PDB file of C-alpha atoms in Angstrom:
ATOM      1  CA  ASN G 152       0.079  -0.003   0.305  1.00 54.00           C
ATOM      2  CA  ALA G 153       2.684   2.662  -1.132  1.00 72.00           C
ATOM      3  CA  GLY G 154       1.934   6.214  -0.497  1.00 91.00           C
ATOM      4  CA  VAL G 155       2.919   8.946  -2.742  1.00 95.00           C
ATOM      5  CA  MET G 156       6.125   8.269  -4.533  1.00 96.00           C
ATOM      6  CA  GLN G 157       8.368  10.864  -5.588  1.00 97.00           C
ATOM      7  CA  ASN G 158      11.447  10.573  -7.427  1.00 96.00           C
ATOM      8  CA  PRO G 159      14.366  11.175  -7.312  1.00 97.00           C
ATOM      9  CA  ARG G 160      14.595  12.230  -3.488  1.00 96.00           C
ATOM     10  CA  HIS G 161      17.526  14.457  -4.580  1.00 97.00           C
ATOM     11  CA  LEU G 162      18.274  16.008  -7.783  1.00 98.00           C
ATOM     12  CA  VAL G 163      21.626  18.210  -8.644  1.00 98.00           C
ATOM     13  CA  ARG G 164      21.598  20.237 -11.777  1.00 98.00           C
ATOM     14  CA  ARG G 165      23.688  22.827 -13.482  1.00 97.00           C
ATOM     15  CA  ARG G 166      22.334  25.968 -14.490  1.00 97.00           C
ATOM     16  CA  GLY G 167      20.702  25.741 -17.573  1.00 97.00           C
ATOM     17  CA  GLN G 168      20.036  22.110 -17.574  1.00 98.00           C
ATOM     18  CA  GLU G 169      16.528  20.643 -17.226  1.00 98.00           C
ATOM     19  CA  ALA G 170      15.315  19.082 -14.235  1.00 98.00           C
ATOM     20  CA  ARG G 171      12.665  16.160 -14.393  1.00 98.00           C
ATOM     21  CA  LEU G 172      10.542  15.437 -11.339  1.00 98.00           C
ATOM     22  CA  ARG G 173       8.251  12.474 -11.071  1.00 98.00           C
ATOM     23  CA  CYS G 174       5.352  11.882  -8.629  1.00 97.00           C
ATOM     24  CA  SER G 175       3.085   8.707  -8.418  1.00 96.00           C
ATOM     25  CA  PRO G 176      -0.232   9.447  -6.795  1.00 94.00           C
ATOM     26  CA  MET G 177      -1.513   6.960  -4.020  1.00 91.00           C
ATOM     27  CA  LYS G 178      -3.338   4.214  -5.700  1.00 88.00           C
ATOM     28  CA  GLY G 179      -7.111   5.310  -6.299  1.00 83.00           C
ATOM     29  CA  HIS G 180      -6.142   8.927  -6.131  1.00 86.00           C
ATOM     30  CA  SER G 181      -6.710  10.791  -9.293  1.00 86.00           C
ATOM     31  CA  HIS G 182      -6.052  14.108  -8.398  1.00 90.00           C
ATOM     32  CA  VAL G 183      -2.130  15.508  -8.344  1.00 94.00           C
ATOM     33  CA  TYR G 184      -0.798  18.465  -6.795  1.00 94.00           C
ATOM     34  CA  TRP G 185       2.593  19.846  -6.847  1.00 97.00           C
ATOM     35  CA  TYR G 186       3.842  22.483  -4.282  1.00 95.00           C
ATOM     36  CA  ARG G 187       7.328  24.294  -4.133  1.00 96.00           C
ATOM     37  CA  GLN G 188       9.216  25.120  -0.540  1.00 94.00           C
ATOM     38  CA  LEU G 189      11.930  27.646  -0.509  1.00 88.00           C
ATOM     39  CA  PRO G 190      14.240  27.324   2.552  1.00 78.00           C
ATOM     40  CA  GLU G 191      12.624  28.911   5.446  1.00 74.00           C
ATOM     41  CA  GLU G 192       9.403  29.634   3.503  1.00 79.00           C
ATOM     42  CA  GLY G 193       5.634  27.937   3.501  1.00 82.00           C
ATOM     43  CA  LEU G 194       4.901  25.384   0.818  1.00 89.00           C
ATOM     44  CA  LYS G 195       3.616  27.224  -2.293  1.00 92.00           C
ATOM     45  CA  PHE G 196       0.967  26.070  -4.947  1.00 92.00           C
ATOM     46  CA  MET G 197       2.043  25.273  -8.071  1.00 95.00           C
ATOM     47  CA  VAL G 198      -0.350  23.208 -10.174  1.00 95.00           C
ATOM     48  CA  TYR G 199      -3.227  20.716  -9.691  1.00 93.00           C
ATOM     49  CA  LEU G 200      -3.971  18.030 -12.176  1.00 94.00           C
ATOM     50  CA  GLN G 201      -6.126  15.355 -12.880  1.00 92.00           C
ATOM     51  CA  LYS G 202      -5.601  12.697 -15.549  1.00 88.00           C
ATOM     52  CA  GLU G 203      -4.671  14.461 -19.072  1.00 89.00           C
ATOM     53  CA  ASN G 204      -6.161  17.751 -17.771  1.00 93.00           C
ATOM     54  CA  ILE G 205      -4.504  20.594 -15.626  1.00 95.00           C
ATOM     55  CA  ILE G 206      -6.975  22.306 -13.755  1.00 92.00           C
ATOM     56  CA  ASP G 207      -5.181  24.876 -12.044  1.00 92.00           C
ATOM     57  CA  GLU G 208      -1.801  26.225 -13.085  1.00 94.00           C
ATOM     58  CA  SER G 209      -2.066  29.616 -11.258  1.00 91.00           C
ATOM     59  CA  GLY G 210       1.168  28.872  -9.094  1.00 92.00           C
ATOM     60  CA  MET G 211       3.129  28.067 -12.086  1.00 95.00           C
ATOM     61  CA  PRO G 212       6.136  30.287 -13.147  1.00 94.00           C
ATOM     62  CA  LYS G 213       4.874  31.354 -16.851  1.00 91.00           C
ATOM     63  CA  GLU G 214       8.464  30.470 -18.416  1.00 95.00           C
ATOM     64  CA  ARG G 215      10.364  26.975 -17.994  1.00 97.00           C
ATOM     65  CA  PHE G 216       7.970  25.220 -16.019  1.00 98.00           C
ATOM     66  CA  SER G 217       5.649  22.544 -17.123  1.00 97.00           C
ATOM     67  CA  ALA G 218       3.757  19.651 -15.606  1.00 97.00           C
ATOM     68  CA  GLU G 219       1.561  16.785 -17.059  1.00 96.00           C
ATOM     69  CA  PHE G 220      -0.345  14.013 -15.436  1.00 95.00           C
ATOM     70  CA  PRO G 221      -0.683  11.360 -18.775  1.00 93.00           C
ATOM     71  CA  LYS G 222      -3.374   8.601 -18.646  1.00 90.00           C
ATOM     72  CA  GLU G 223      -0.733   6.078 -18.063  1.00 89.00           C
ATOM     73  CA  GLY G 224       2.413   6.955 -15.965  1.00 91.00           C
ATOM     74  CA  PRO G 225       3.573   9.517 -13.200  1.00 95.00           C
ATOM     75  CA  SER G 226       3.276  13.282 -13.215  1.00 97.00           C
ATOM     76  CA  ILE G 227       5.837  15.117 -14.281  1.00 98.00           C
ATOM     77  CA  LEU G 228       6.829  18.332 -13.086  1.00 98.00           C
ATOM     78  CA  ARG G 229       9.829  19.808 -15.827  1.00 98.00           C
ATOM     79  CA  ILE G 230      11.837  22.824 -15.072  1.00 98.00           C
ATOM     80  CA  GLN G 231      13.917  23.733 -18.113  1.00 98.00           C
ATOM     81  CA  GLN G 232      16.781  25.718 -18.054  1.00 98.00           C
ATOM     82  CA  VAL G 233      17.484  25.761 -14.225  1.00 98.00           C
ATOM     83  CA  VAL G 234      18.434  28.817 -12.421  1.00 97.00           C
ATOM     84  CA  ARG G 235      19.699  29.230  -9.011  1.00 95.00           C
ATOM     85  CA  GLY G 236      16.614  30.258  -7.851  1.00 94.00           C
ATOM     86  CA  ASP G 237      14.937  26.803  -8.814  1.00 96.00           C
ATOM     87  CA  SER G 238      16.807  25.081  -5.548  1.00 96.00           C
ATOM     88  CA  ALA G 239      13.874  24.038  -3.265  1.00 96.00           C
ATOM     89  CA  ALA G 240      12.111  21.249  -2.246  1.00 96.00           C
ATOM     90  CA  TYR G 241       9.388  20.107  -4.610  1.00 97.00           C
ATOM     91  CA  PHE G 242       6.591  18.063  -3.193  1.00 97.00           C
ATOM     92  CA  CYS G 243       3.721  16.238  -4.688  1.00 96.00           C
ATOM     93  CA  ALA G 244       0.648  15.071  -3.291  1.00 94.00           C
ATOM     94  CA  SER G 245      -2.472  13.364  -4.223  1.00 92.00           C
ATOM     95  CA  SER G 246      -6.133  13.113  -2.735  1.00 87.00           C
ATOM     96  CA  LEU G 247      -9.583  11.857  -3.681  1.00 81.00           C
ATOM     97  CA  PRO G 248     -11.806  14.937  -3.721  1.00 66.00           C
ATOM     98  CA  ALA G 249      -9.794  18.222  -3.131  1.00 54.00           C
ATOM     99  CA  ASN G 250     -11.354  18.981   0.044  1.00 56.00           C
ATOM    100  CA  TYR G 251     -10.035  15.799   2.108  1.00 66.00           C
ATOM    101  CA  GLY G 252      -6.675  16.823   2.858  1.00 73.00           C
ATOM    102  CA  TYR G 253      -3.836  15.972   1.067  1.00 83.00           C
ATOM    103  CA  THR G 254      -1.227  12.976   1.131  1.00 89.00           C
ATOM    104  CA  PHE G 255       2.329  14.613   0.481  1.00 93.00           C
ATOM    105  CA  GLY G 256       5.150  12.571  -1.029  1.00 95.00           C
ATOM    106  CA  SER G 257       8.724  12.757   0.534  1.00 95.00           C
ATOM    107  CA  GLY G 258       9.615  15.477  -2.012  1.00 96.00           C
ATOM    108  CA  THR G 259      12.736  15.957  -4.432  1.00 97.00           C
ATOM    109  CA  ARG G 260      14.938  18.377  -3.189  1.00 96.00           C
ATOM    110  CA  LEU G 261      16.486  20.512  -6.407  1.00 97.00           C
ATOM    111  CA  THR G 262      19.978  21.954  -6.152  1.00 97.00           C
ATOM    112  CA  VAL G 263      21.073  23.731  -8.852  1.00 97.00           C
ATOM    113  CA  VAL G 264      24.780  24.567  -8.923  1.00 96.00           C
TER     114      VAL G 264
ATOM    115  CA  ARG M 186      -2.194  40.405   2.604  1.00 72.00           C
ATOM    116  CA  LYS M 187      -1.211  36.762   3.156  1.00 83.00           C
ATOM    117  CA  GLU M 188      -4.074  33.951   2.690  1.00 89.00           C
ATOM    118  CA  VAL M 189      -2.502  32.273   6.102  1.00 93.00           C
ATOM    119  CA  GLU M 190      -0.806  34.046   8.755  1.00 93.00           C
ATOM    120  CA  GLN M 191       0.578  32.028  11.647  1.00 92.00           C
ATOM    121  CA  ASP M 192       2.908  33.139  14.448  1.00 87.00           C
ATOM    122  CA  PRO M 193       6.319  31.385  13.603  1.00 85.00           C
ATOM    123  CA  GLY M 194       7.626  30.858  17.037  1.00 85.00           C
ATOM    124  CA  PRO M 195       9.615  28.939  18.109  1.00 92.00           C
ATOM    125  CA  PHE M 196       7.703  27.844  21.078  1.00 94.00           C
ATOM    126  CA  ASN M 197       9.666  25.978  23.573  1.00 96.00           C
ATOM    127  CA  VAL M 198       7.750  24.451  25.976  1.00 97.00           C
ATOM    128  CA  PRO M 199       8.477  21.466  28.629  1.00 97.00           C
ATOM    129  CA  GLU M 200       7.135  18.095  28.602  1.00 97.00           C
ATOM    130  CA  GLY M 201       3.502  17.706  29.974  1.00 97.00           C
ATOM    131  CA  ALA M 202       2.829  21.336  29.079  1.00 97.00           C
ATOM    132  CA  THR M 203      -0.368  22.371  27.029  1.00 97.00           C
ATOM    133  CA  VAL M 204       0.480  24.925  24.244  1.00 96.00           C
ATOM    134  CA  ALA M 205      -2.125  26.588  21.421  1.00 96.00           C
ATOM    135  CA  PHE M 206      -1.073  27.632  18.185  1.00 94.00           C
ATOM    136  CA  ASN M 207      -3.272  30.342  16.296  1.00 94.00           C
ATOM    137  CA  CYS M 208      -3.757  31.134  12.401  1.00 95.00           C
ATOM    138  CA  THR M 209      -5.988  33.699  10.860  1.00 96.00           C
ATOM    139  CA  TYR M 210      -6.866  33.414   7.060  1.00 95.00           C
ATOM    140  CA  SER M 211      -7.942  36.052   4.710  1.00 94.00           C
ATOM    141  CA  ASN M 212     -10.678  34.197   2.246  1.00 91.00           C
ATOM    142  CA  SER M 213     -14.093  33.724   3.908  1.00 90.00           C
ATOM    143  CA  ALA M 214     -14.840  31.909   1.115  1.00 89.00           C
ATOM    144  CA  SER M 215     -12.488  29.050   2.356  1.00 89.00           C
ATOM    145  CA  GLN M 216     -14.274  25.446   3.117  1.00 85.00           C
ATOM    146  CA  SER M 217     -11.646  23.280   4.233  1.00 88.00           C
ATOM    147  CA  PHE M 218      -9.283  23.801   6.917  1.00 93.00           C
ATOM    148  CA  PHE M 219      -6.530  21.381   8.445  1.00 93.00           C
ATOM    149  CA  TRP M 220      -3.180  21.504  10.643  1.00 96.00           C
ATOM    150  CA  TYR M 221      -0.509  19.354   9.027  1.00 95.00           C
ATOM    151  CA  ARG M 222       2.792  18.635  10.657  1.00 96.00           C
ATOM    152  CA  GLN M 223       6.440  18.996   9.412  1.00 95.00           C
ATOM    153  CA  ASP M 224       9.288  17.440  10.635  1.00 94.00           C
ATOM    154  CA  CYS M 225      12.790  18.799   9.349  1.00 89.00           C
ATOM    155  CA  ARG M 226      13.190  17.913   6.199  1.00 85.00           C
ATOM    156  CA  LYS M 227      10.413  15.710   5.521  1.00 91.00           C
ATOM    157  CA  GLU M 228       7.140  15.904   4.022  1.00 93.00           C
ATOM    158  CA  PRO M 229       4.077  17.442   5.531  1.00 94.00           C
ATOM    159  CA  LYS M 230       1.251  15.159   7.351  1.00 94.00           C
ATOM    160  CA  LEU M 231      -1.892  15.699   7.831  1.00 92.00           C
ATOM    161  CA  LEU M 232      -2.658  15.865  11.441  1.00 95.00           C
ATOM    162  CA  MET M 233      -6.333  16.806  11.578  1.00 93.00           C
ATOM    163  CA  SER M 234      -8.849  18.387   9.888  1.00 91.00           C
ATOM    164  CA  VAL M 235     -10.900  21.758  11.422  1.00 92.00           C
ATOM    165  CA  TYR M 236     -14.496  21.693  11.942  1.00 85.00           C
ATOM    166  CA  SER M 237     -16.742  24.823  13.214  1.00 83.00           C
ATOM    167  CA  SER M 238     -17.893  22.376  15.924  1.00 85.00           C
ATOM    168  CA  GLY M 239     -14.625  21.999  17.021  1.00 86.00           C
ATOM    169  CA  ASN M 240     -12.873  18.398  17.070  1.00 91.00           C
ATOM    170  CA  GLU M 241     -10.594  16.551  18.982  1.00 94.00           C
ATOM    171  CA  ASP M 242      -7.935  13.988  18.647  1.00 93.00           C
ATOM    172  CA  GLY M 243      -6.343  12.387  21.632  1.00 96.00           C
ATOM    173  CA  ARG M 244      -4.402  15.352  23.239  1.00 97.00           C
ATOM    174  CA  PHE M 245      -4.930  17.385  20.316  1.00 97.00           C
ATOM    175  CA  THR M 246      -7.946  19.728  19.647  1.00 97.00           C
ATOM    176  CA  ALA M 247      -8.688  21.970  16.809  1.00 96.00           C
ATOM    177  CA  GLN M 248     -11.169  24.715  16.466  1.00 95.00           C
ATOM    178  CA  LEU M 249     -12.203  26.921  13.785  1.00 95.00           C
ATOM    179  CA  ASN M 250     -14.136  30.385  14.446  1.00 93.00           C
ATOM    180  CA  ARG M 251     -15.679  31.363  10.759  1.00 92.00           C
ATOM    181  CA  ALA M 252     -16.826  34.664  12.181  1.00 92.00           C
ATOM    182  CA  SER M 253     -13.371  35.707  12.917  1.00 93.00           C
ATOM    183  CA  GLN M 254     -11.590  33.708  10.212  1.00 94.00           C
ATOM    184  CA  TYR M 255      -9.219  32.339  12.883  1.00 94.00           C
ATOM    185  CA  ILE M 256      -8.226  28.523  13.666  1.00 96.00           C
ATOM    186  CA  SER M 257      -6.508  27.239  16.609  1.00 96.00           C
ATOM    187  CA  LEU M 258      -4.612  24.090  17.671  1.00 97.00           C
ATOM    188  CA  LEU M 259      -4.177  22.879  21.391  1.00 97.00           C
ATOM    189  CA  ILE M 260      -1.873  20.255  22.160  1.00 97.00           C
ATOM    190  CA  ARG M 261      -2.131  18.991  26.027  1.00 98.00           C
ATOM    191  CA  ASP M 262       0.591  16.725  27.793  1.00 98.00           C
ATOM    192  CA  SER M 263       3.357  17.622  25.361  1.00 98.00           C
ATOM    193  CA  LYS M 264       5.422  14.645  24.340  1.00 97.00           C
ATOM    194  CA  LEU M 265       8.970  15.400  22.957  1.00 97.00           C
ATOM    195  CA  SER M 266       7.735  13.405  20.123  1.00 97.00           C
ATOM    196  CA  ASP M 267       5.372  16.468  19.232  1.00 98.00           C
ATOM    197  CA  SER M 268       8.374  18.632  18.542  1.00 97.00           C
ATOM    198  CA  ALA M 269       7.725  19.611  14.628  1.00 96.00           C
ATOM    199  CA  THR M 270       6.788  22.543  12.899  1.00 95.00           C
ATOM    200  CA  TYR M 271       2.738  22.653  12.729  1.00 96.00           C
ATOM    201  CA  LEU M 272       1.326  24.362   9.371  1.00 95.00           C
ATOM    202  CA  CYS M 273      -2.052  25.867   9.428  1.00 95.00           C
ATOM    203  CA  VAL M 274      -3.864  24.935   5.892  1.00 93.00           C
ATOM    204  CA  VAL M 275      -6.654  26.430   3.917  1.00 93.00           C
ATOM    205  CA  SER M 276      -8.580  25.645   1.065  1.00 88.00           C
ATOM    206  CA  SER M 277      -9.399  28.083  -1.591  1.00 84.00           C
ATOM    207  CA  ASN M 278     -12.547  29.019  -2.712  1.00 81.00           C
ATOM    208  CA  THR M 279     -12.710  26.732  -5.635  1.00 79.00           C
ATOM    209  CA  GLY M 280     -10.845  23.969  -3.713  1.00 75.00           C
ATOM    210  CA  ASN M 281      -8.488  23.477  -6.379  1.00 76.00           C
ATOM    211  CA  GLN M 282      -5.599  24.525  -4.025  1.00 83.00           C
ATOM    212  CA  PHE M 283      -4.282  24.647  -0.501  1.00 88.00           C
ATOM    213  CA  TYR M 284      -3.018  27.601   1.286  1.00 90.00           C
ATOM    214  CA  PHE M 285      -0.146  26.749   3.822  1.00 91.00           C
ATOM    215  CA  GLY M 286       0.965  29.025   6.445  1.00 92.00           C
ATOM    216  CA  THR M 287       4.902  29.326   7.267  1.00 90.00           C
ATOM    217  CA  GLY M 288       4.298  26.998  10.280  1.00 92.00           C
ATOM    218  CA  THR M 289       4.896  27.257  13.981  1.00 94.00           C
ATOM    219  CA  SER M 290       7.987  25.850  15.510  1.00 94.00           C
ATOM    220  CA  LEU M 291       7.461  23.880  18.696  1.00 96.00           C
ATOM    221  CA  THR M 292      10.182  21.901  20.466  1.00 96.00           C
ATOM    222  CA  VAL M 293       9.185  20.332  23.529  1.00 97.00           C
ATOM    223  CA  ILE M 294      11.829  20.074  26.351  1.00 96.00           C
ATOM    224  CA  PRO M 295      12.670  17.001  28.506  1.00 94.00           C
TER     225      PRO M 295
END
């Protein structure tokens, strides 16, 4: 009965490279959310997806960031041409209906050098 | 104005003490409210939902005051294992996202 699985746990990228973060929701959950947590700051919403649909991407930066949740396979958060300011912990969460509270994955800690 | 505001603390309390955390939110249309707990460098974990009638889970009691847009968490008989950051969480009016406070740090001292 695996929870929300995120990989990799740690990711190091040089400036200008691409980062791909993966998230497999809990079994039976069809809602996926991505949040970013900068050092000493709270979690900030990025995007909410259901299978093959982006429901709310109001928290996503307009450039370089994209997310998908295909019919088969994990949800992917993709950051192109990473910069130092992208260094953060990226948490994925999944849920049944949106107001039942999330279950979070262990996060991916991205470090841009 | 931030969607959710919490006193960051830190709160340092002895074992066995009672401690209360407060949180205010700005969106009167929010429908769902939660307290999460986050240990250092770990993911947030759901502690409890918060209802207008108040709810209790063992040593933890949560209250919601919609008129004042205020949420509280009371921890009785603090244990060392309660040391963590406690996050106040409020849904958007669409329910599409949750707003997280920056957290209140608690350290329970032996």
